Coordinates of C-alpha atoms in Angstrom, one line a residue:
M1 CA 0.0 0.0 0.0
Q2 CA 1.4 3.4 -1.0
A3 CA 2.2 5.7 2.0
N4 CA -0.1 8.5 0.7
L5 CA -3.0 6.1 0.1
K6 CA -2.6 4.7 3.6
K7 CA -2.6 8.2 5.1
T8 CA -5.5 9.2 2.9
L9 CA -7.6 6.3 4.2
W10 CA -6.6 7.2 7.8
F11 CA -7.9 10.7 7.4
F12 CA -11.0 9.6 5.4
T13 CA -11.8 7.1 8.2
L14 CA -11.5 9.8 10.8
F15 CA -13.7 12.2 8.7
T16 CA -16.3 9.5 8.2
I17 CA -16.4 8.6 11.9
A18 CA -17.0 12.3 12.6
H19 CA -19.8 12.3 10.0
M20 CA -21.3 9.1 11.5
L21 CA -21.1 10.7 15.0
Y22 CA -23.2 13.6 13.7
T23 CA -25.6 11.2 12.0
T24 CA -26.0 9.0 15.1
W25 CA -26.4 11.9 17.6
G26 CA -30.1 11.1 17.7
F27 CA -29.4 7.6 19.1
L28 CA -27.3 9.2 21.9
Q29 CA -30.2 11.5 22.7
H30 CA -32.7 8.5 22.8
G31 CA -30.5 6.6 25.2
I32 CA -31.8 6.5 28.7
S33 CA -29.0 8.1 30.8
M34 CA -30.1 7.9 34.4
G35 CA -27.1 8.3 36.7
A36 CA -23.4 8.5 35.9
G37 CA -23.2 4.9 34.7
G38 CA -26.0 5.4 32.2
R39 CA -24.4 8.6 30.8
L40 CA -21.0 6.9 30.5
F41 CA -22.5 3.9 28.8
N42 CA -24.3 6.0 26.3
A43 CA -21.2 8.1 25.5
L44 CA -19.0 5.1 25.0
T45 CA -21.6 3.2 22.9
W46 CA -22.3 6.3 20.7
V47 CA -18.6 6.6 19.8
S48 CA -17.7 2.9 19.6
Y49 CA -20.7 1.9 17.5
S50 CA -20.3 4.9 15.2
A51 CA -16.8 3.7 14.6
V52 CA -18.0 0.1 14.0
Y53 CA -20.5 1.2 11.4
V54 CA -17.8 3.1 9.6
F55 CA -15.2 0.2 9.6
I56 CA -17.9 -2.2 8.3
S57 CA -18.6 0.2 5.4
L58 CA -14.8 0.4 4.6
I59 CA -13.8 -3.2 4.8
I60 CA -13.8 -3.6 1.0
V61 CA -11.8 -0.4 0.6
F62 CA -9.1 -1.5 3.0
L63 CA -8.8 -4.7 0.9
L64 CA -8.6 -2.8 -2.3
A65 CA -5.9 -0.4 -0.9
R66 CA -3.5 -3.4 -0.6
F67 CA -3.4 -3.4 -4.4
N68 CA -2.7 0.4 -4.6
R69 CA -5.8 1.0 -6.7
H70 CA -6.2 4.7 -5.7
K71 CA -9.1 5.6 -8.0
L72 CA -11.1 2.4 -7.3
C73 CA -10.5 3.0 -3.6
M74 CA -11.8 6.5 -3.9
I75 CA -15.0 5.5 -5.6
S76 CA -15.6 2.6 -3.3
A77 CA -14.9 4.6 -0.2
V78 CA -17.3 7.4 -1.1
V79 CA -20.1 5.1 -2.3
L80 CA -20.0 2.5 0.4
S81 CA -19.6 5.0 3.3
S82 CA -22.4 7.0 1.9
I83 CA -24.7 4.0 1.7
V84 CA -24.0 3.1 5.3
L85 CA -24.5 6.7 6.5
L86 CA -27.8 6.9 4.7
L87 CA -29.0 3.5 6.1
V88 CA -28.1 4.7 9.6
Q89 CA -29.9 8.0 9.0
A90 CA -33.0 6.1 7.7
D91 CA -32.8 3.8 10.7
L92 CA -32.7 6.7 13.1
M93 CA -35.8 8.3 11.5
I94 CA -37.6 4.9 11.8
Y95 CA -36.6 4.5 15.4
D96 CA -37.4 8.1 16.4
L97 CA -40.9 7.9 15.0
Y98 CA -41.8 4.2 15.6
N99 CA -39.5 2.9 18.3
F100 CA -37.9 0.0 16.3
H101 CA -34.9 -0.4 14.1
F102 CA -34.4 -1.8 10.7
N103 CA -35.7 -5.4 11.1
G104 CA -37.7 -8.1 9.4
F105 CA -40.7 -5.9 9.3
V106 CA -38.8 -3.1 7.5
W107 CA -37.2 -5.5 5.1
N108 CA -40.6 -7.0 4.3
L109 CA -41.8 -3.4 3.7
V110 CA -39.0 -2.7 1.2
T111 CA -39.1 -6.0 -0.7
T112 CA -42.8 -6.8 -0.9
K113 CA -44.9 -5.4 -3.7
G114 CA -47.0 -2.6 -2.4
G115 CA -44.9 -2.2 0.8
M116 CA -43.3 1.1 0.0
D117 CA -46.6 2.4 -1.4
S118 CA -48.2 1.8 2.0
L119 CA -46.0 4.5 3.5
G120 CA -47.9 7.1 1.6
G121 CA -44.9 9.3 0.7
D122 CA -45.5 11.9 -2.0
S123 CA -43.2 13.6 -4.5
N124 CA -41.8 16.0 -1.9
T125 CA -40.6 13.1 0.2
Y126 CA -38.8 11.6 -2.8
I127 CA -37.2 14.9 -3.6
A128 CA -36.0 15.3 0.0
V129 CA -34.5 11.8 -0.2
A130 CA -32.7 12.6 -3.4
V131 CA -31.3 15.8 -1.9
S132 CA -30.2 14.0 1.2
V133 CA -28.4 11.3 -0.9
A134 CA -26.7 13.9 -3.0
M135 CA -25.5 15.9 0.0
T136 CA -24.2 12.7 1.8
I137 CA -22.2 11.7 -1.3
A138 CA -20.9 15.2 -1.8
L139 CA -19.7 15.4 1.8
Q140 CA -18.0 12.1 1.6
A141 CA -16.4 13.1 -1.7
L142 CA -15.2 16.3 -0.1
A143 CA -13.8 14.2 2.8
W144 CA -11.8 12.1 0.4
F145 CA -10.5 15.2 -1.4
A146 CA -9.5 16.8 2.0
S147 CA -7.9 13.5 3.1
T148 CA -5.7 13.4 0.0
K149 CA -4.5 16.9 0.6
L150 CA -3.7 16.3 4.2
A151 CA -1.9 13.0 3.3
R152 CA 0.6 14.9 1.3
T153 CA 1.8 17.0 4.2
A154 CA 1.1 14.7 7.2
G155 CA 3.9 12.8 8.9
I156 CA 3.7 9.2 9.9
L157 CA 0.2 8.1 11.0
K158 CA -0.4 4.9 12.8
W159 CA -3.7 3.0 12.9
R160 CA -2.8 1.9 16.4
Y161 CA -3.3 5.4 17.6
M162 CA -6.9 5.2 16.5
A163 CA -7.2 1.7 17.9
A164 CA -5.7 2.8 21.3
L165 CA -8.6 5.3 21.6
L166 CA -11.5 3.2 20.3
I167 CA -10.8 -0.3 21.7
P168 CA -10.9 0.8 25.4
M169 CA -14.2 2.5 24.6
M170 CA -15.6 -0.6 23.0
L171 CA -14.4 -2.8 25.9
G172 CA -15.7 -0.3 28.4
E173 CA -19.3 -0.3 27.1
R174 CA -19.2 -4.1 26.8
V175 CA -18.2 -4.4 30.5
L176 CA -20.8 -1.8 31.6
Y177 CA -23.6 -3.7 29.7
G178 CA -22.5 -7.0 31.2
I179 CA -22.5 -5.6 34.7
A180 CA -25.9 -4.0 34.0
D181 CA -27.3 -7.3 32.9
V182 CA -26.1 -9.0 36.1
Q183 CA -27.7 -6.2 38.2
N184 CA -30.8 -5.9 35.9
N185 CA -30.0 -2.2 35.5
A186 CA -32.9 -0.9 33.3
A187 CA -31.2 2.4 32.6
I188 CA -28.3 0.8 30.7
L189 CA -30.2 -2.2 29.3
D190 CA -32.9 0.0 27.8
S191 CA -30.3 2.4 26.5
A192 CA -28.6 -0.3 24.5
Y193 CA -31.8 -0.8 22.5
S194 CA -31.4 2.7 21.1
Y195 CA -28.4 1.6 19.0
P196 CA -29.1 -0.5 15.8
F197 CA -27.8 -4.0 15.8
Y198 CA -26.5 -3.8 19.3
K199 CA -24.9 -7.0 20.4
K200 CA -25.4 -8.0 24.0
V201 CA -22.8 -9.4 26.3
T202 CA -23.7 -11.2 29.5
F203 CA -21.7 -12.1 32.6
R204 CA -24.4 -13.9 34.5
S205 CA -22.7 -17.4 34.5
F206 CA -19.3 -15.9 35.4
A207 CA -20.8 -13.7 38.2
E208 CA -22.6 -16.7 39.6
K209 CA -19.4 -18.8 39.6
L210 CA -17.9 -16.0 41.7
G211 CA -20.8 -16.3 44.2
Y212 CA -22.7 -13.3 43.0
K213 CA -26.4 -14.0 42.5
A214 CA -27.6 -12.2 39.3
E215 CA -30.9 -10.6 39.5
R216 CA -33.2 -12.5 37.1
S217 CA -35.7 -10.5 35.1
S218 CA -39.3 -11.6 35.7
H219 CA -40.0 -11.2 32.0
N220 CA -41.4 -14.2 30.2
K221 CA -40.5 -14.9 26.6
I222 CA -42.2 -16.8 23.8
A223 CA -40.5 -19.5 21.8
V224 CA -41.8 -18.9 18.2
N225 CA -41.4 -21.9 16.0
N226 CA -42.5 -22.0 12.3
G227 CA -43.5 -25.6 12.8
R228 CA -46.2 -27.4 10.9
L229 CA -49.7 -26.1 11.5
Q230 CA -52.3 -27.9 13.4
Y231 CA -55.2 -25.7 12.4
P232 CA -57.9 -26.4 13.3
L233 CA -57.0 -28.7 16.1
A234 CA -59.5 -31.2 14.8
P235 CA -61.9 -31.3 11.8
V236 CA -64.8 -28.9 12.4
Q237 CA -68.2 -30.5 12.1
F238 CA -70.5 -27.9 10.6
S239 CA -74.2 -28.0 10.8
N240 CA -76.6 -26.9 8.1
V241 CA -77.5 -23.2 7.9
K242 CA -80.9 -22.6 6.4
T243 CA -80.4 -19.0 5.5
P244 CA -76.7 -17.9 5.7
P245 CA -76.5 -14.1 6.4
N246 CA -74.9 -11.7 4.1
I247 CA -71.7 -10.2 5.7
I248 CA -70.2 -6.8 5.0
I249 CA -66.9 -5.9 6.8
L250 CA -65.8 -2.3 6.4
T251 CA -62.3 -1.7 7.8
A252 CA -60.4 1.5 7.8
E253 CA -56.7 1.8 8.0
S254 CA -55.4 3.2 11.3
L255 CA -58.9 4.1 12.6
R256 CA -58.8 4.6 16.4
W257 CA -61.8 4.5 18.7
D258 CA -62.2 8.1 19.5
R259 CA -62.9 9.1 15.9
L260 CA -66.3 7.5 16.2
T261 CA -68.3 10.6 17.1
P262 CA -71.4 12.2 15.6
E263 CA -69.2 15.1 14.3
I264 CA -66.4 13.1 12.7
M265 CA -68.1 9.9 11.7
P266 CA -71.9 10.6 11.7
N267 CA -72.9 7.6 9.5
S268 CA -71.0 5.1 11.6
Y269 CA -72.2 6.7 14.7
A270 CA -75.8 6.4 13.5
L271 CA -75.3 2.7 12.9
A272 CA -73.8 2.4 16.4
Q273 CA -76.9 3.9 17.9
K274 CA -79.0 1.1 16.2
G275 CA -76.7 -1.9 16.5
L276 CA -74.1 -3.2 18.9
W277 CA -71.4 -0.7 19.9
F278 CA -68.3 -2.3 21.6
K279 CA -66.6 0.5 23.4
Q280 CA -63.6 -1.4 24.9
H281 CA -62.6 -3.1 21.7
Y282 CA -59.0 -3.7 20.7
S283 CA -57.3 -4.8 17.5
S284 CA -55.3 -8.0 17.6
G285 CA -52.3 -6.0 16.5
N286 CA -50.7 -2.5 16.3
G287 CA -50.2 -3.0 12.6
T288 CA -52.3 -4.1 9.6
R289 CA -50.8 -7.5 9.3
E290 CA -51.6 -8.6 12.9
G291 CA -54.8 -6.7 13.1
L292 CA -56.5 -8.4 10.1
F293 CA -54.8 -11.7 10.7
G294 CA -56.4 -11.8 14.1
M295 CA -59.8 -10.8 12.7
F296 CA -60.0 -13.6 10.1
Y297 CA -58.1 -16.4 11.9
G298 CA -58.9 -15.6 15.5
L299 CA -55.2 -16.2 16.3
Y300 CA -52.3 -14.2 17.7
G301 CA -49.9 -12.4 15.3
S302 CA -47.2 -14.8 16.4
Y303 CA -48.7 -17.4 14.0
W304 CA -48.3 -15.1 11.0
S305 CA -45.1 -16.6 9.6
S306 CA -46.3 -20.1 9.9
F307 CA -49.5 -19.4 8.0
L308 CA -47.7 -17.3 5.4
H309 CA -45.2 -20.1 4.8
A310 CA -48.0 -22.7 4.4
Q311 CA -50.3 -20.2 2.6
Q312 CA -53.1 -21.6 4.8
S313 CA -56.4 -19.7 4.4
P314 CA -58.6 -19.0 7.5
L315 CA -61.4 -21.4 8.4
L316 CA -63.8 -18.4 8.1
M317 CA -63.0 -17.9 4.4
D318 CA -63.0 -21.7 3.7
R319 CA -66.5 -21.9 5.2
L320 CA -67.8 -19.0 3.2
Q321 CA -66.6 -20.5 0.0
A322 CA -68.0 -23.9 1.0
L323 CA -71.4 -22.2 1.4
N324 CA -71.0 -20.8 -2.1
Y325 CA -70.9 -17.2 -1.0
Q326 CA -70.5 -14.5 -3.6
L327 CA -67.3 -12.8 -2.6
D328 CA -66.4 -9.2 -3.3
I329 CA -63.0 -8.4 -1.6
R330 CA -61.7 -4.8 -2.0
T331 CA -58.7 -2.8 -0.9
S332 CA -57.5 0.7 -1.6
A333 CA -54.0 -0.5 -0.7
K334 CA -52.5 -3.8 -2.0
F335 CA -53.3 -7.4 -1.3
S336 CA -49.6 -8.2 -1.6
Y337 CA -48.6 -6.0 1.3
P338 CA -49.1 -7.4 3.8
E339 CA -49.3 -10.7 1.9
F340 CA -53.1 -11.2 2.3
N341 CA -53.2 -12.8 -1.1
K342 CA -51.2 -15.7 0.5
T343 CA -53.0 -15.8 3.8
L344 CA -56.4 -14.3 4.4
F345 CA -57.5 -14.7 0.8
A346 CA -55.1 -17.5 -0.3
K347 CA -58.0 -19.5 -1.9
V348 CA -60.0 -16.6 -3.3
P349 CA -59.9 -16.3 -7.1
L350 CA -58.1 -13.2 -8.4
S351 CA -61.3 -12.2 -10.1
Q352 CA -62.8 -11.6 -6.7
L353 CA -59.9 -9.5 -5.3
H354 CA -60.2 -5.9 -6.4
E355 CA -57.5 -3.3 -6.0
A356 CA -58.1 0.3 -7.1
S357 CA -55.6 1.9 -9.5
D358 CA -52.3 3.3 -8.1
S359 CA -52.9 6.3 -10.4
L360 CA -55.6 7.5 -8.0
K361 CA -55.1 9.2 -4.7
P362 CA -56.2 7.1 -1.6
W363 CA -59.4 9.1 -1.1
Q364 CA -60.3 8.6 -4.8
R365 CA -59.6 4.8 -4.5
D366 CA -61.9 4.6 -1.5
E367 CA -64.7 6.5 -3.3
L368 CA -64.3 4.3 -6.5
N369 CA -64.2 1.1 -4.4
A370 CA -67.4 2.2 -2.6
T371 CA -69.1 2.9 -5.9
Q372 CA -68.1 -0.4 -7.4
L373 CA -69.1 -2.3 -4.2
I374 CA -72.6 -0.7 -4.2
D375 CA -72.9 -1.7 -7.9
A376 CA -71.8 -5.3 -7.1
I377 CA -74.4 -5.5 -4.3
A378 CA -77.1 -4.3 -6.6
K379 CA -76.2 -6.8 -9.3
R380 CA -75.6 -9.8 -7.0
D381 CA -77.2 -13.1 -7.5
K382 CA -80.0 -12.9 -4.9
T383 CA -80.3 -16.6 -4.6
K384 CA -76.8 -16.8 -3.0
P385 CA -75.4 -15.2 0.2
F386 CA -73.0 -12.3 -0.3
M387 CA -69.8 -11.4 1.6
S388 CA -67.7 -8.3 1.1
F389 CA -64.5 -7.1 2.9
F390 CA -63.6 -3.5 2.1
F391 CA -60.3 -2.0 3.3
F392 CA -60.2 1.8 3.3
E393 CA -56.9 3.6 2.8
S394 CA -57.6 7.4 3.3
T395 CA -56.8 7.2 7.0
H396 CA -53.3 5.9 6.4
A397 CA -50.6 8.5 6.7
R398 CA -50.4 10.9 4.8
Y399 CA -54.2 11.0 5.6
E400 CA -55.9 11.9 2.3
F401 CA -59.2 13.6 1.7
P402 CA -61.0 15.9 -0.7
E403 CA -61.9 19.5 0.1
S404 CA -65.6 18.5 0.7
S405 CA -64.4 16.4 3.7
I406 CA -62.7 19.2 5.6
I407 CA -64.2 19.5 9.1
A408 CA -61.0 20.1 11.1
T409 CA -58.7 23.1 10.5
P410 CA -56.0 24.2 10.3
Y411 CA -54.5 21.0 8.9
L412 CA -50.9 20.3 7.7
K413 CA -50.7 20.9 4.0
D414 CA -47.7 18.6 3.3
V415 CA -46.3 15.5 5.0
N416 CA -42.6 15.0 4.1
Y417 CA -41.3 11.8 5.7
W418 CA -37.6 12.2 5.0
G419 CA -35.9 14.0 7.8
M420 CA -39.0 13.8 9.9
S421 CA -38.5 13.3 13.7
R422 CA -40.6 13.6 16.8
E423 CA -39.0 16.9 17.6
S424 CA -39.9 18.3 14.2
L425 CA -43.4 17.0 14.5
K426 CA -44.2 18.5 17.9
P427 CA -45.2 21.9 16.7
Q428 CA -47.3 20.4 13.8
I429 CA -48.8 17.4 15.5
G430 CA -52.2 19.1 16.0
E431 CA -52.4 20.0 12.3
L432 CA -51.4 16.5 11.3
K433 CA -54.1 15.1 13.6
N434 CA -56.6 17.4 11.8
R435 CA -55.6 15.8 8.5
Y436 CA -56.4 12.4 10.1
T437 CA -59.7 13.6 11.3
N438 CA -60.7 14.9 7.9
A439 CA -59.6 11.6 6.3
A440 CA -61.7 9.7 8.9
H441 CA -64.7 11.9 8.0
W442 CA -64.2 11.0 4.3
V443 CA -64.0 7.3 5.1
D444 CA -67.3 7.6 7.0
V445 CA -69.0 9.2 4.0
Q446 CA -68.1 6.2 1.9
M447 CA -69.2 3.8 4.6
G448 CA -72.4 5.7 4.9
R449 CA -73.0 5.2 1.1
V450 CA -72.5 1.5 1.4
V451 CA -74.8 1.1 4.4
A452 CA -77.5 3.3 2.8
S453 CA -77.4 1.1 -0.3
L454 CA -78.0 -2.0 1.8
E455 CA -80.9 -0.3 3.5
Q456 CA -82.4 0.9 0.3
Q457 CA -82.3 -2.7 -1.1
G458 CA -83.9 -4.1 2.1
M459 CA -80.8 -6.1 2.9
L460 CA -80.5 -5.2 6.6
E461 CA -82.9 -7.9 7.5
N462 CA -80.3 -10.6 6.6
T463 CA -77.0 -8.8 6.6
I464 CA -74.3 -8.5 9.3
I465 CA -72.4 -5.3 9.1
I466 CA -69.1 -4.6 10.9
I467 CA -67.3 -1.3 11.0
T468 CA -63.9 -1.1 12.6
G469 CA -60.2 -0.2 12.1
D470 CA -57.3 -2.6 11.5
H471 CA -55.5 -0.9 14.4
G472 CA -55.2 2.6 15.9
E473 CA -53.0 5.6 15.3
E474 CA -51.0 7.6 17.9
F475 CA -50.3 11.4 17.6
M476 CA -47.5 11.5 20.2
E477 CA -50.0 11.2 23.2
K478 CA -47.6 8.6 24.6
G479 CA -44.4 9.7 22.8
F480 CA -44.7 8.3 19.2
W481 CA -46.5 9.0 16.0
G482 CA -48.3 6.4 13.9
H483 CA -48.5 2.7 14.8
N484 CA -46.3 -0.4 15.0
S485 CA -44.2 1.0 17.9
S486 CA -46.1 0.1 21.1
F487 CA -49.4 -1.2 22.5
V488 CA -50.7 2.0 24.0
E489 CA -54.4 2.8 23.8
E490 CA -54.0 5.1 20.8
Q491 CA -52.4 2.4 18.7
T492 CA -54.6 -0.5 19.6
H493 CA -58.0 0.7 20.7
T494 CA -60.3 0.7 17.7
P495 CA -64.0 1.4 17.1
F496 CA -66.2 -1.6 16.6
V497 CA -69.8 -1.4 15.5
M498 CA -71.8 -4.5 14.6
W499 CA -75.2 -4.7 13.1
V500 CA -76.9 -8.1 13.6
P501 CA -80.4 -8.5 12.3
G502 CA -82.9 -9.1 15.2
I503 CA -80.6 -7.9 17.9
S504 CA -81.4 -4.5 19.5
H505 CA -79.1 -1.7 20.3
K506 CA -76.6 -2.2 23.1
E507 CA -73.4 -0.4 24.2
I508 CA -71.0 -3.0 25.5
N509 CA -68.1 -2.1 27.8
R510 CA -66.5 -5.4 28.4
L511 CA -63.1 -6.2 26.9
T512 CA -63.4 -7.4 23.3
S513 CA -60.9 -8.1 20.5
H514 CA -60.5 -8.6 16.7
L515 CA -59.9 -12.2 17.7
D516 CA -63.6 -12.4 18.4
V517 CA -64.8 -11.7 14.9
S518 CA -64.2 -15.1 13.4
A519 CA -65.4 -16.7 16.7
T520 CA -68.7 -14.8 16.2
L521 CA -69.2 -15.3 12.5
L522 CA -68.3 -19.0 12.3
P523 CA -71.1 -20.3 14.6
L524 CA -73.6 -18.3 12.5
L525 CA -72.2 -20.3 9.6
G526 CA -72.8 -23.7 11.3
A527 CA -69.6 -24.1 13.3
P528 CA -69.7 -25.4 16.9
K529 CA -70.2 -22.7 19.5
D530 CA -67.1 -24.0 21.3
V531 CA -64.4 -22.1 19.4
N532 CA -61.4 -23.6 21.2
S533 CA -60.6 -26.0 18.3
Y534 CA -60.3 -23.3 15.7
G535 CA -59.4 -20.0 17.4
L536 CA -58.5 -18.0 20.5
G537 CA -61.4 -15.6 20.4
A538 CA -64.8 -15.4 22.1
N539 CA -68.3 -15.0 20.6
L540 CA -69.3 -11.3 20.8
L541 CA -73.0 -12.2 20.9
E542 CA -72.6 -14.0 24.2
N543 CA -72.0 -12.2 27.5
S544 CA -68.8 -14.1 28.5
V545 CA -66.3 -11.9 30.3
R546 CA -62.7 -12.1 29.0
K547 CA -60.0 -12.3 31.6
F548 CA -57.5 -11.0 29.1
I549 CA -56.9 -10.3 25.4
V550 CA -53.7 -10.3 23.4
V551 CA -52.4 -7.8 21.0
S552 CA -49.4 -8.6 18.7
D553 CA -46.7 -6.9 16.7
W554 CA -43.8 -8.1 14.6
H555 CA -41.8 -9.4 17.5
S556 CA -43.9 -9.5 20.7
I557 CA -47.3 -9.8 22.2
S558 CA -49.0 -7.7 24.9
V559 CA -51.4 -9.2 27.4
L560 CA -54.2 -6.8 28.2
T561 CA -56.5 -7.1 31.3
D562 CA -58.8 -4.7 33.0
D563 CA -55.9 -3.5 35.2
M564 CA -52.7 -4.3 33.3
K565 CA -50.7 -4.3 30.0
Y566 CA -47.7 -6.6 29.8
R567 CA -45.5 -7.0 26.8
I568 CA -43.6 -10.2 26.1
A569 CA -40.9 -10.7 23.4
Y570 CA -40.6 -13.6 21.0
L571 CA -37.3 -15.4 21.8
S572 CA -36.2 -15.2 18.1
K573 CA -37.0 -11.5 17.5
G574 CA -37.5 -9.4 20.5
F575 CA -35.8 -7.4 23.2
D576 CA -36.8 -8.2 26.8
H577 CA -36.8 -5.3 29.2
W578 CA -40.4 -4.0 28.9
Q579 CA -42.1 -3.0 32.1
P580 CA -45.8 -3.6 32.7
T581 CA -48.2 -0.7 32.9
D582 CA -51.8 -0.2 34.0
A583 CA -54.6 -0.4 31.5
Q584 CA -54.2 3.3 30.5
D585 CA -50.4 2.9 29.9
K586 CA -49.3 4.5 33.1
P587 CA -46.4 3.0 35.2
L588 CA -47.6 0.7 37.9
P589 CA -47.0 2.0 41.4
A590 CA -44.1 0.5 43.4
G591 CA -45.0 -2.6 45.3
T592 CA -48.0 -3.4 43.2
N593 CA -49.2 -7.0 42.9
V594 CA -50.9 -6.7 39.5
L595 CA -48.2 -8.7 37.7
A596 CA -48.4 -11.5 40.2
N597 CA -52.2 -11.5 40.3
N598 CA -52.2 -11.9 36.5
Q599 CA -49.6 -14.7 36.3
A600 CA -52.1 -17.3 35.2
N601 CA -53.3 -15.1 32.4
I602 CA -49.8 -14.4 31.3
L603 CA -48.9 -18.1 31.3
Q604 CA -52.0 -19.0 29.4
S605 CA -51.3 -16.4 26.7
I606 CA -47.8 -17.8 26.2
K607 CA -49.3 -21.3 25.9
N608 CA -51.7 -20.1 23.3
T609 CA -48.9 -19.0 21.0
S610 CA -48.0 -22.6 20.2
Q611 CA -51.5 -24.2 20.6
F612 CA -52.0 -24.5 16.8
L613 CA -48.5 -25.6 15.9
I614 CA -47.2 -29.2 15.9
T615 CA -44.0 -28.4 17.8
K616 CA -42.4 -29.2 21.1
D617 CA -43.8 -26.9 23.9
T618 CA -40.7 -25.2 25.2
N619 CA -42.8 -23.2 27.7
K620 CA -43.6 -26.0 30.1

């Protein structure tokens, strides 16, 4: 390696570490730093992990430098370091807004058809991304130019000088984490989660050999195994149904419970005053995948991968098809993201899966789908039962609506994702929420059109109607925006209105779940009332009181009771230091016995995660 090239790489590495430290500053700010130990851990991890990200990006460059290929080294160094810097910057934005790092969920989002479209970015977002990419590449190119200039005049530079500074920092944060793990120090353990791809180190066994009893976390974990499915547990014996009911399920993206008011959603509210209004209803997930999976299968989101791998359709859809239902399945998003064409609707012919054109705005897609559904209902074969599932997209960020739907002002005119952070959102969050309110109003207009058409055709006498959301949406009431980040009320509590012919109006305040939808519909289609062989839900039309319900995300479940929420990680995907809260997401007071009192519910929920898999039960 030429001396000048070696020195150029030394300076370039130093400049890139400085650039990375600037980029990762947000992770340092996120780190919980209670006490001197926490602050020291965060400072050491911030510097050492920034250096690690840089060295990983330059491994190929170091190898090329041995062949003295100066130009190739320059291009590789600028391009590869820019890619890693941009990936870390994108990860920081994801973590800041949604409280998780680049993971399987994000990879699925990027690689699955319709995934990126689901984010709702507009042209301004893509322009901002392009500008950020150009600036990062320009800064790295400038760093290389400056490094070559400095290399010509610099004396002897030794890599060991850099190592002498960084290695003690790396060892220091490792030791601090290991000690924190032994002591169960939440300040440091939770801080580590702030840094992407943080690798844990534990000293528990070593400490116990020295006679120090490590404090064991009381957190349970779930062993998730993509084993063969045993669904249902036994063949379901269906009885004959003389007159199967028509079923209409109207589900809006990100629709939370408190939007169901006479001002915001007058049509849905009017139906709630006639039918069943479940006021303590929760989605089965804080994201679309788990929310709709739970609704159709009656199972926790932890089963998603197994069903996707097997492309196993839900018993509910199988029964509808066996009864020769006319199906009209509509979405204003994509059936490929999440992969509902391989799960919920795996056996539904493509001719019955309707996606609105991407050339239309989300509110236009909702309007067109409503028009086409109304037309399909009018032209249906009246000798056969009819079932429709309609997924509305207007209430997904960026929250789209026409001028005719504006009821909340002022509202944010533009939503630019790139560079967005919680700090930048704070002064605008009220206006952003007004966009959401206007979008919810527009969705309600379309739902009202569908319900009105059913009433005009006299179909309410034999049609079940469900109005709900796939999950909720937070506007920083508990610290985050959107969904998929936690199990707080705003992200999981959804409206749920159900019209059932012959049942008078009731307002139900007991705990209910999306898991209960299939457990309610299947008995009406001839399934046994005992749902235990085909689901984990309960029949909404019976007055059984639930001891607990479960909400899932990509890597954990949350057990909800009347007095507690408790989050449990999957062994293969999750982090493990979540603390239980009360039902309204507030920290539990010191000395509380709520966790101990709910131990049976927690253990049952863990057992339920493997009930429908042919796999060894590792939780016994």
